[in-house]
XYZ file of C-alpha atoms in Angstrom:
616
model
C -126.383 83.805 28.777
C -126.924 86.488 25.580
C -129.705 85.417 22.744
C -129.783 87.875 20.175
C -132.859 87.583 17.272
C -131.525 87.454 13.770
C -133.998 90.706 12.869
C -133.818 93.590 15.224
C -137.634 93.681 15.683
C -139.154 97.056 16.708
C -140.907 95.986 20.386
C -144.471 97.480 20.039
C -146.327 98.679 23.219
C -148.840 96.317 25.106
C -151.225 98.929 26.832
C -151.191 98.487 30.421
C -153.584 100.314 33.419
C -150.777 101.795 35.049
C -146.893 102.599 35.448
C -145.084 101.121 38.587
C -143.137 103.603 40.166
C -140.394 103.757 43.121
C -139.552 107.192 44.204
C -135.593 106.835 45.036
C -133.593 109.671 46.017
C -130.330 108.104 44.115
C -132.173 107.482 41.116
C -132.409 111.112 40.071
C -130.604 111.849 36.948
C -128.861 114.902 35.798
C -128.892 116.632 32.284
C -126.380 115.656 29.780
C -123.150 117.642 30.151
C -122.972 118.953 26.602
C -125.056 118.467 23.459
C -125.317 115.234 22.069
C -124.131 113.438 25.089
C -125.915 110.154 25.715
C -128.699 110.573 28.765
C -128.571 107.951 31.819
C -130.569 105.128 32.793
C -130.046 104.275 36.124
C -130.369 100.512 36.877
C -130.436 99.328 40.648
C -130.123 95.549 40.619
C -129.491 93.808 44.068
C -128.750 90.185 44.378
C -131.098 89.967 47.634
C -134.256 91.674 46.177
C -136.331 90.442 44.235
C -136.829 93.301 41.975
C -134.953 95.794 40.213
C -135.650 99.561 39.361
C -134.935 101.529 36.431
C -135.186 105.645 36.303
C -134.830 107.791 33.233
C -135.790 111.156 31.919
C -138.364 111.035 28.881
C -138.000 113.555 26.056
C -140.697 115.571 27.487
C -139.099 116.117 30.655
C -140.920 113.632 32.924
C -139.211 111.453 34.873
C -139.841 107.510 35.065
C -138.790 105.355 38.098
C -139.811 101.770 37.504
C -139.408 98.639 39.463
C -139.751 95.064 37.828
C -139.345 91.595 38.799
C -135.586 90.648 38.464
C -137.108 87.391 36.791
C -139.389 88.963 33.980
C -138.419 88.681 30.497
C -137.048 92.061 29.425
C -139.951 92.197 26.517
C -142.182 92.828 28.975
C -140.391 95.784 30.549
C -139.339 97.347 27.221
C -143.102 97.415 26.330
C -144.019 98.906 29.496
C -141.340 101.432 28.782
C -142.986 101.998 25.032
C -146.536 102.865 27.291
C -145.065 105.014 29.143
C -143.193 106.706 26.504
C -146.576 106.950 24.234
C -148.198 108.712 27.024
C -145.660 111.387 27.720
C -145.400 111.924 23.774
C -149.073 111.886 23.704
C -149.326 114.921 26.605
C -146.513 116.612 24.937
C -148.221 116.654 21.671
C -151.414 117.557 23.461
C -149.921 120.549 25.178
C -148.323 121.708 21.533
C -151.686 121.368 19.940
C -153.184 123.416 22.585
C -151.069 126.206 21.560
C -151.175 125.734 17.910
C -154.766 124.166 17.779
C -155.310 125.038 14.023
C -152.588 123.198 12.828
C -153.840 120.005 14.812
C -156.500 117.961 12.854
C -156.972 114.535 11.576
C -154.979 111.368 12.374
C -152.384 114.082 13.991
C -154.851 115.353 16.311
C -155.904 111.723 17.495
C -152.323 110.915 17.897
C -151.602 114.117 20.027
C -154.691 113.732 22.251
C -155.264 109.906 22.639
C -159.163 110.287 21.216
C -160.690 108.159 18.885
C -159.728 104.569 17.978
C -156.385 102.998 18.950
C -153.588 105.288 18.469
C -152.105 104.259 15.211
C -148.470 102.424 15.514
C -146.619 105.027 13.792
C -147.578 107.429 16.634
C -145.529 104.847 19.087
C -141.930 105.419 20.059
C -139.416 102.713 18.932
C -137.928 101.176 22.181
C -134.980 98.576 22.057
C -132.212 97.537 24.322
C -128.848 96.821 23.081
C -125.625 95.469 24.438
C -122.251 95.525 22.479
C -124.329 97.203 19.771
C -126.608 93.763 19.218
C -130.355 93.672 20.123
C -131.058 92.011 23.369
C -133.537 89.185 22.715
C -137.063 89.747 24.589
C -136.925 86.419 26.769
C -133.451 87.146 28.259
C -134.619 88.184 32.043
C -134.065 91.526 33.543
C -131.453 90.482 35.867
C -129.447 89.533 33.081
C -130.437 91.773 30.684
C -129.496 95.480 31.953
C -126.225 95.257 31.875
C -123.629 97.958 32.819
C -122.778 99.615 29.598
C -125.987 98.522 27.592
C -127.602 101.460 25.551
C -131.631 102.020 25.886
C -133.322 103.658 23.034
C -136.675 105.404 23.203
C -137.658 106.933 19.954
C -134.562 108.941 19.111
C -133.100 109.297 22.326
C -130.729 106.877 23.651
C -129.467 106.296 27.068
C -126.681 104.869 28.451
C -127.603 102.145 30.950
C -125.446 102.284 34.340
C -125.958 99.280 36.748
C -125.759 99.939 40.466
C -123.552 103.307 40.025
C -122.930 105.257 43.136
C -125.833 106.530 44.924
C -127.322 108.357 47.627
C -129.756 106.781 49.904
C -130.253 109.738 52.327
C -129.014 113.174 51.926
C -129.982 116.195 54.455
C -128.700 119.393 55.722
C -128.885 120.363 59.172
C -131.752 122.455 60.253
C -129.801 124.719 62.468
C -127.104 126.413 60.521
C -124.838 128.854 62.447
C -121.763 131.010 61.735
C -118.371 129.718 62.586
C -119.993 126.199 63.134
C -119.342 123.296 60.796
C -122.021 122.217 58.316
C -121.788 118.629 57.733
C -124.672 116.692 55.486
C -126.318 113.747 56.732
C -125.632 111.373 53.910
C -125.950 107.392 53.285
C -124.515 105.797 50.014
C -124.870 102.820 47.873
C -122.249 101.394 45.728
C -119.902 104.360 46.811
C -118.064 106.020 49.767
C -118.010 109.830 51.011
C -113.930 110.068 50.341
C -114.303 109.356 46.521
C -117.859 111.550 46.576
C -117.576 115.271 45.385
C -119.097 118.226 47.000
C -119.518 121.719 45.852
C -121.266 124.381 48.004
C -122.905 127.570 47.139
C -124.589 130.543 48.890
C -127.291 132.816 48.184
C -126.046 136.213 46.085
C -128.294 138.103 48.417
C -131.246 137.261 50.820
C -134.679 136.675 48.570
C -137.195 138.930 49.190
C -139.693 137.920 52.047
C -143.058 136.785 51.164
C -145.913 139.634 51.375
C -147.668 139.485 54.690
C -150.776 137.007 54.742
C -154.395 138.155 54.504
C -154.696 137.706 58.337
C -151.966 140.119 59.081
C -149.133 137.058 59.887
C -145.745 137.752 59.846
C -143.819 137.447 56.306
C -141.322 134.211 56.260
C -138.503 132.618 54.316
C -139.757 130.753 51.411
C -138.563 127.028 51.825
C -138.791 126.298 48.341
C -136.631 126.832 45.195
C -137.566 129.804 42.890
C -136.320 130.683 39.514
C -135.110 134.066 40.780
C -132.643 132.552 43.452
C -129.215 133.526 42.544
C -126.357 131.416 43.958
C -122.164 132.010 43.901
C -119.839 129.776 44.390
C -118.145 129.580 47.843
C -115.256 128.034 46.776
C -115.232 125.147 49.305
C -115.483 121.711 47.661
C -115.155 119.283 50.616
C -118.040 117.769 52.213
C -117.821 120.026 55.420
C -118.466 123.551 55.107
C -118.315 126.482 58.020
C -120.051 129.546 57.005
C -118.675 133.117 58.167
C -120.398 136.022 59.431
C -120.359 137.149 55.980
C -122.976 134.315 55.141
C -125.449 135.413 57.773
C -128.751 135.758 56.461
C -128.001 133.894 53.406
C -129.232 130.165 52.445
C -126.695 127.230 51.762
C -126.794 124.765 48.720
C -125.032 121.809 48.211
C -124.066 120.053 44.939
C -123.408 116.292 45.669
C -122.152 113.869 43.352
C -121.689 110.089 44.631
C -118.307 108.315 43.683
C -116.775 105.080 44.337
C -113.138 105.689 43.024
C -113.800 104.439 39.773
C -117.120 105.942 38.408
C -119.160 108.969 39.526
C -123.199 108.557 40.218
C -125.881 111.164 39.541
C -125.674 114.337 41.214
C -128.281 116.041 43.563
C -128.542 119.286 45.119
C -129.466 120.260 48.805
C -130.786 123.753 49.652
C -130.950 124.907 53.558
C -134.216 125.336 54.943
C -133.421 128.098 56.919
C -130.790 130.583 56.174
C -127.207 130.951 58.613
C -127.750 132.212 61.543
C -125.203 134.092 63.789
C -123.622 132.003 66.397
C -123.799 132.228 70.215
C -120.517 134.350 70.531
C -117.626 132.733 72.645
C -118.009 129.195 73.436
C -116.788 127.376 76.729
C -114.653 125.262 74.298
C -113.186 128.046 72.105
C -109.986 128.530 74.242
C -109.267 124.836 74.801
C -109.260 124.473 70.850
C -106.222 126.910 70.828
C -104.001 123.754 72.494
C -105.545 121.369 69.943
C -105.172 122.904 66.647
C -103.160 119.872 64.909
C -103.424 116.406 65.181
C -100.972 114.832 67.457
C -97.951 113.238 66.124
C -97.808 109.597 65.579
C -96.222 108.975 69.016
C -99.263 110.431 71.029
C -102.901 109.669 71.692
C -105.307 112.534 72.223
C -107.824 111.165 73.964
C -111.222 112.479 74.885
C -114.146 111.349 77.263
C -117.200 113.381 77.562
C -120.809 113.203 78.556
C -122.669 114.813 75.664
C -126.149 114.778 77.481
C -128.796 112.322 75.638
C -131.635 113.937 73.989
C -133.967 111.427 75.508
C -133.149 113.424 79.113
C -132.799 117.028 77.815
C -136.063 117.066 76.422
C -137.973 115.886 79.606
C -140.143 118.569 81.537
C -138.270 117.660 84.631
C -135.155 118.901 82.533
C -136.597 121.898 81.553
C -138.253 122.872 84.898
C -136.135 121.519 87.635
C -132.478 120.636 86.176
C -131.964 123.233 84.073
C -134.506 125.905 84.390
C -131.574 128.523 83.753
C -131.134 127.142 80.068
C -133.025 128.748 77.313
C -135.576 125.984 75.745
C -133.839 126.407 72.095
C -130.473 125.423 73.432
C -131.943 122.069 74.635
C -132.880 120.907 71.438
C -130.911 118.385 69.631
C -130.786 120.266 66.132
C -128.896 123.346 68.050
C -126.755 121.292 70.765
C -125.814 119.087 67.752
C -123.883 122.016 66.166
C -122.003 123.150 69.312
C -120.866 119.099 69.694
C -119.827 118.966 66.577
C -117.444 121.989 66.544
C -116.411 121.162 69.849
C -115.292 117.661 69.103
C -114.157 118.397 65.765
C -111.874 121.098 67.558
C -109.799 118.888 69.545
C -108.426 116.976 66.437
C -108.367 113.632 68.818
C -107.102 110.501 67.917
C -109.707 108.561 70.604
C -113.304 110.050 71.759
C -115.486 108.043 74.292
C -118.687 109.454 74.266
C -121.560 108.973 77.000
C -124.970 109.541 76.745
C -125.318 109.506 73.089
C -128.885 108.622 71.375
C -128.872 106.308 68.546
C -129.916 109.200 65.975
C -127.561 111.243 67.204
C -124.853 108.769 66.607
C -125.908 107.641 63.122
C -127.240 111.146 61.632
C -124.708 113.781 63.295
C -121.585 112.208 64.851
C -120.716 109.634 62.288
C -120.855 112.380 59.325
C -118.959 114.994 61.308
C -116.334 112.943 62.652
C -115.882 110.674 59.530
C -115.440 114.296 57.483
C -112.614 115.130 60.067
C -111.035 111.656 59.799
C -112.473 109.409 62.610
C -114.482 106.313 62.311
C -117.112 105.133 65.102
C -118.601 102.066 67.118
C -121.928 102.411 69.044
C -123.397 100.040 72.093
C -126.653 100.973 73.161
C -127.863 100.738 76.416
C -131.411 101.150 76.574
C -132.623 104.702 75.488
C -129.011 105.628 74.806
C -125.686 104.347 74.838
C -121.866 104.429 74.604
C -119.804 105.534 71.529
C -116.001 105.174 70.600
C -114.360 106.956 67.762
C -110.787 106.509 66.541
C -108.555 107.928 63.912
C -108.214 105.787 60.903
C -104.962 107.048 59.964
C -103.495 106.139 63.332
C -105.704 103.095 64.217
C -107.844 100.221 63.058
C -110.221 98.096 65.023
C -109.289 94.930 65.671
C -112.266 93.506 67.782
C -114.829 94.500 70.337
C -115.844 93.189 73.529
C -118.444 94.740 74.960
C -120.739 93.568 77.606
C -123.880 94.395 79.846
C -122.796 94.195 83.447
C -126.082 92.470 84.221
C -125.924 89.703 81.879
C -122.151 89.064 82.335
C -122.734 88.791 86.260
C -125.084 86.492 85.717
C -123.765 84.161 83.300
C -120.206 85.263 82.462
C -118.052 82.407 84.503
C -115.356 85.437 84.814
C -117.685 86.665 87.392
C -118.580 83.639 89.470
C -116.715 84.443 92.744
C -118.319 88.033 92.717
C -121.881 86.602 92.357
C -121.262 84.140 94.726
C -120.395 87.070 96.774
C -123.132 88.974 96.084
C -126.125 86.041 96.487
C -125.846 86.821 100.131
C -127.491 90.084 99.829
C -130.877 89.466 97.864
C -131.730 92.899 97.963
C -128.590 94.379 97.074
C -128.321 91.566 94.344
C -131.760 92.456 92.929
C -131.019 96.183 92.768
C -127.835 95.689 90.768
C -129.174 93.270 88.444
C -132.012 95.679 87.506
C -129.260 97.981 86.187
C -129.113 98.374 82.384
C -125.472 99.918 82.391
C -122.739 98.574 79.593
C -119.389 98.562 78.895
C -117.739 99.135 75.412
C -114.284 97.422 74.950
C -112.334 98.044 71.715
C -109.299 96.388 70.769
C -107.387 99.158 68.401
C -104.154 98.399 66.743
C -101.672 101.215 65.542
C -101.638 101.382 61.402
C -97.840 102.084 61.145
C -96.689 99.781 63.964
C -98.429 96.597 64.121
C -97.016 95.542 67.435
C -98.830 98.285 69.052
C -102.092 97.701 70.339
C -104.362 99.202 72.726
C -107.483 98.363 74.725
C -109.825 101.265 74.917
C -112.804 100.696 77.455
C -115.888 103.299 77.692
C -118.810 103.086 80.361
C -121.380 105.125 82.405
C -121.979 103.697 85.673
C -125.146 103.932 87.582
C -126.236 107.695 88.170
C -128.011 107.667 91.324
C -126.395 109.287 94.592
C -127.435 106.418 96.897
C -126.296 103.832 94.592
C -122.529 103.874 95.634
C -122.335 99.864 96.257
C -123.966 99.433 92.688
C -121.321 101.300 91.274
C -118.512 99.359 93.042
C -119.734 96.151 91.921
C -120.339 97.606 88.302
C -116.316 98.264 88.286
C -115.529 95.103 89.664
C -117.261 93.327 86.486
C -115.461 96.015 84.252
C -112.120 95.598 85.410
C -112.132 91.762 85.436
C -113.826 91.814 82.031
C -111.232 94.343 80.718
C -108.230 92.561 82.495
C -109.394 89.091 80.484
C -109.246 91.244 76.905
C -106.159 92.945 77.840
C -104.331 89.953 79.378
C -105.778 86.789 78.065
C -107.146 87.667 74.941
C -104.464 90.227 73.529
C -101.418 89.739 76.581
C -100.064 92.898 77.561
C -101.640 95.606 75.958
C -102.082 98.926 77.774
C -105.615 100.193 78.904
C -107.376 103.454 78.820
C -110.415 103.357 80.566
C -112.585 106.315 80.056
C -116.448 107.245 80.946
C -118.534 108.965 83.281
C -118.677 107.305 86.664
C -120.861 109.118 88.406
C -118.452 109.051 91.390
C -116.474 111.685 92.934
C -112.799 111.324 94.062
C -113.750 111.025 97.652
C -116.123 107.357 96.963
C -115.396 103.925 97.424
C -115.373 103.426 93.712
C -112.313 105.702 92.938
C -110.693 104.470 95.898
C -111.142 101.020 94.598
C -109.830 101.958 90.648
C -106.928 104.033 92.423
C -105.700 101.650 95.400
C -106.756 98.352 93.721
C -108.876 97.005 96.557
C -111.830 97.912 98.796
C -112.248 96.727 102.346
C -115.842 94.974 103.142
C -116.120 97.514 105.739
C -116.135 100.678 103.458
C -118.965 102.839 104.261
C -120.394 102.709 100.304
C -121.404 98.944 100.984
C -124.263 100.663 102.932
C -124.823 103.647 100.287
C -128.385 103.004 100.406
C -128.997 102.382 103.957
C -128.763 99.015 106.210
C -131.426 97.057 104.369
C -129.171 96.996 101.417
C -125.621 96.427 103.036
C -123.591 94.159 101.145
C -120.168 93.991 102.885
C -117.453 92.423 100.221
C -113.726 92.999 99.673
C -112.656 93.575 96.273
C -109.318 93.854 94.496
C -107.418 94.193 91.174
C -104.351 93.853 89.419
C -104.519 96.897 87.376
C -101.982 99.906 88.109
C -104.196 102.962 87.349
C -104.366 106.705 87.647
C -106.279 109.455 86.510
C -104.616 111.254 83.396
C -106.421 114.302 83.855
C -106.425 114.298 87.803
C -108.965 115.515 90.331
C -110.563 118.641 88.764
C -112.838 120.546 90.942
C -115.998 119.993 88.664
C -116.574 117.875 85.124
C -120.421 118.328 85.993
C -122.134 121.586 86.789
C -125.605 121.951 86.997
C -127.779 124.271 89.238
C -128.151 122.198 92.278
C -124.740 120.286 92.317
C -121.097 120.257 90.748
C -118.235 117.422 91.029
C -115.867 115.788 89.512
C -117.735 112.474 87.845
C -115.761 111.687 84.877
C -112.198 109.923 84.007
C -109.838 109.167 81.853
C -107.938 106.029 83.819
C -104.772 105.101 82.011
C -102.612 101.707 82.935
C -99.612 104.085 84.291
C -97.364 100.793 83.285
C -97.759 101.273 79.983
C -98.799 104.951 79.568
C -97.440 108.476 80.237
C -99.758 111.928 80.196
C -98.040 114.353 77.966
C -100.197 117.236 78.448
C -103.845 117.804 79.871
C -105.815 120.663 77.990
C -107.160 122.759 80.585
C -110.785 122.846 81.487
C -113.009 125.959 80.555
C -112.562 128.447 83.607
C -115.067 129.101 86.393
C -116.017 132.264 85.003
C -116.778 130.711 81.453
C -118.568 127.731 82.970
C -120.857 130.126 85.192
C -121.247 132.837 82.274
C -124.936 131.738 81.547
C -125.249 130.375 85.498
C -124.833 126.659 84.679
C -124.613 123.960 82.178
C -125.782 123.364 79.649
C -126.476 126.772 78.204
C -126.220 128.378 74.704
C -122.507 128.489 74.692
C -122.222 124.686 76.158
C -124.115 121.581 74.668
C -123.894 119.121 77.817
C -123.979 119.107 81.786
C -120.741 117.632 81.778
C -117.279 118.880 80.788
C -115.435 117.066 78.023
C -111.846 115.733 79.425
C -108.938 115.865 77.116
C -105.128 114.487 77.245
C -102.565 113.757 75.218
C -100.869 109.864 76.120
C -97.853 108.261 74.864
C -96.492 104.626 75.228
C -93.617 104.609 77.820
C-alpha cells in the first residue's frame, strides 16, 4: 500500500483560490501540554463518507479545518496545506512588519505583504507527511496516507496525526441551571463513550461586573461571552453531573470535557454556562419521597417507576396556559425549566425500571438520555405522533434482549393474533372507525438479569386514549395490549413475569380497570356505550393474566384545576411478582401548595408511581 520516493522531495505549494473549510466542534485542538510536545493534526475518516476532514493549528495561531476527497492523491492535499501555511505566514509577517516597518524592506517586505511578483520559494514553508520516518509518496491516496501515528511537518512545526480520535459531535449545557438540581451536559460522541471521557467543573471566582447601561437607559445584563477578566475556581467535581449548591447562586459554571474511548483521549473542549446559577423553587413535591429511595435496591428487588411527564407539545399550547393550567406560572411550563425538575425527580428515585409517557423526542434525546445515563440507566423510545413512550433500565441489573413495540391500530388490522377481536369490532362500523383513528402505541421490552441469565422480565408501557367518553376505545386497546403481551411472555419467552406500566386514562371504577383486574368484561357493561348508543359495540372480552395494581388505588395520580383522579397504574403478574414497598405519594398539602399541578415545584400534571417489586 505504501510507496516511498528515493529522495524526500519538498512539496512546493500550488496556488489555489480558496480554502475548503469544515467547522466541526470535535476537531478543535488544544495547545501542547508542555513545551516541545508535538501538536495535533486531527483526521476524521469514515468509510461511508467520500471526504475526510483534517484539522490543525498553524504557527500564527489560526485554526485550519480542511475537507478533502478520500480518493485524492495526498500530494494535492499537502500542496493546499502549503498554500494555507504561506498565507498564514504572510499575514503574521505583515502584522509584524506594520509594528516594525523600518526593518521591513526589499524581498523581506514583498514576502511579508505578498506584494510584487510571485513570492519567492524561500517564503514557502516545507510541508511533508511522514509515516514510520519515511516520507509518504505524493500519489498515495488520502484515505491511506493519513494514518494514525503519521507525522505532518509544516515548516519547523511537527504534528502528530490522530486518525478518528474520540471527539464530541455535540456538547451543550442547559439554559436553566438551579441550585440543588443536577446539571448534566447534553453530549454526543464519535469514536468514544461518555464513561471513558473526562469531566472537570469550574465556577466563577466571583460574579463579573454587569455591563454599563446602554445609551437608551436599558438595564444592564450578564455578558455571555468569555472575557480575559473571567476567573474560575475548581469545584472539585470530576464527574459528568454537577449539582450546584446555594453558594454557587449568581455564578456561572464552566465545564472542561475530554472525550475518551478507554484507550486514548481526544481533543478537549470547554463550555461556559450562558446564565448564572439561579435559586431553586424551594421544597419540591418529590423531595420527601426521595428519603425512601436514597440508594439503589439490592439485586433481588426491582424499583419501578411509571410517570406521565407532560409533553412539551401539550404544555405550550394556548389552551394549556389559559384553560388547563391557568394557575401555573408561565415560566414553570417551559420545557427548559421543567426538565430540571424531571431530571432531579427521576434520578433521585434510584430506579431500576422507569416507564415514561408523553415524552417529546427532543426531551428524550437531549435531556433524559444524558441525565439518566449518567446515573447508570439506558433507555429506548417509541414515537406515537407528536410524542411517545420511553423505557429506561439499570444497566448493572439488566440488559435488553428484544423489543416488541406495536401500534394498536396497525396490530388490530394486520396481526392474525387479533383476528377474533377485529371480527367482533367490524359489526360496529362507527366504533371501528373511531378505534382505528387512534394513534396510541404499546412499548414492550424483554430484559434479562445481568447476574442471573435465567431471570427475564417483560416490561410493557403504554398511554391509552385520553377522551372521557372513550371508555370502549380503551377497552379494545387494552384487549390488544394484553393479547400482544401474552404472546411475548408466553409464546416467545415462555413463563416470564410481566410488569405493565402506563397512563391508562381510566379510574378504578371503569370497565378497563375491571377488565384488567378480573380477567373479563361482559358485553352489557356500560362502557361499551361510553360515547352514546350510536357507537355502542357490545362484546365480551377475556384474558388469562393474573394482574393487580402494585400501587393500589390512590385517590389521584392526576391533579389539575378541573379534575383529579387515579389514572396511572403499575400492573404486575402476582403469580410471579410481589410488592416489597410502595413509595408514598406526596401529601395533599404538597400537591395543592400552588393550587394544582403542574407548578413551580412539580413538573407534570401527573404524579409518579414508585414501588419496589421482587420475584416470588
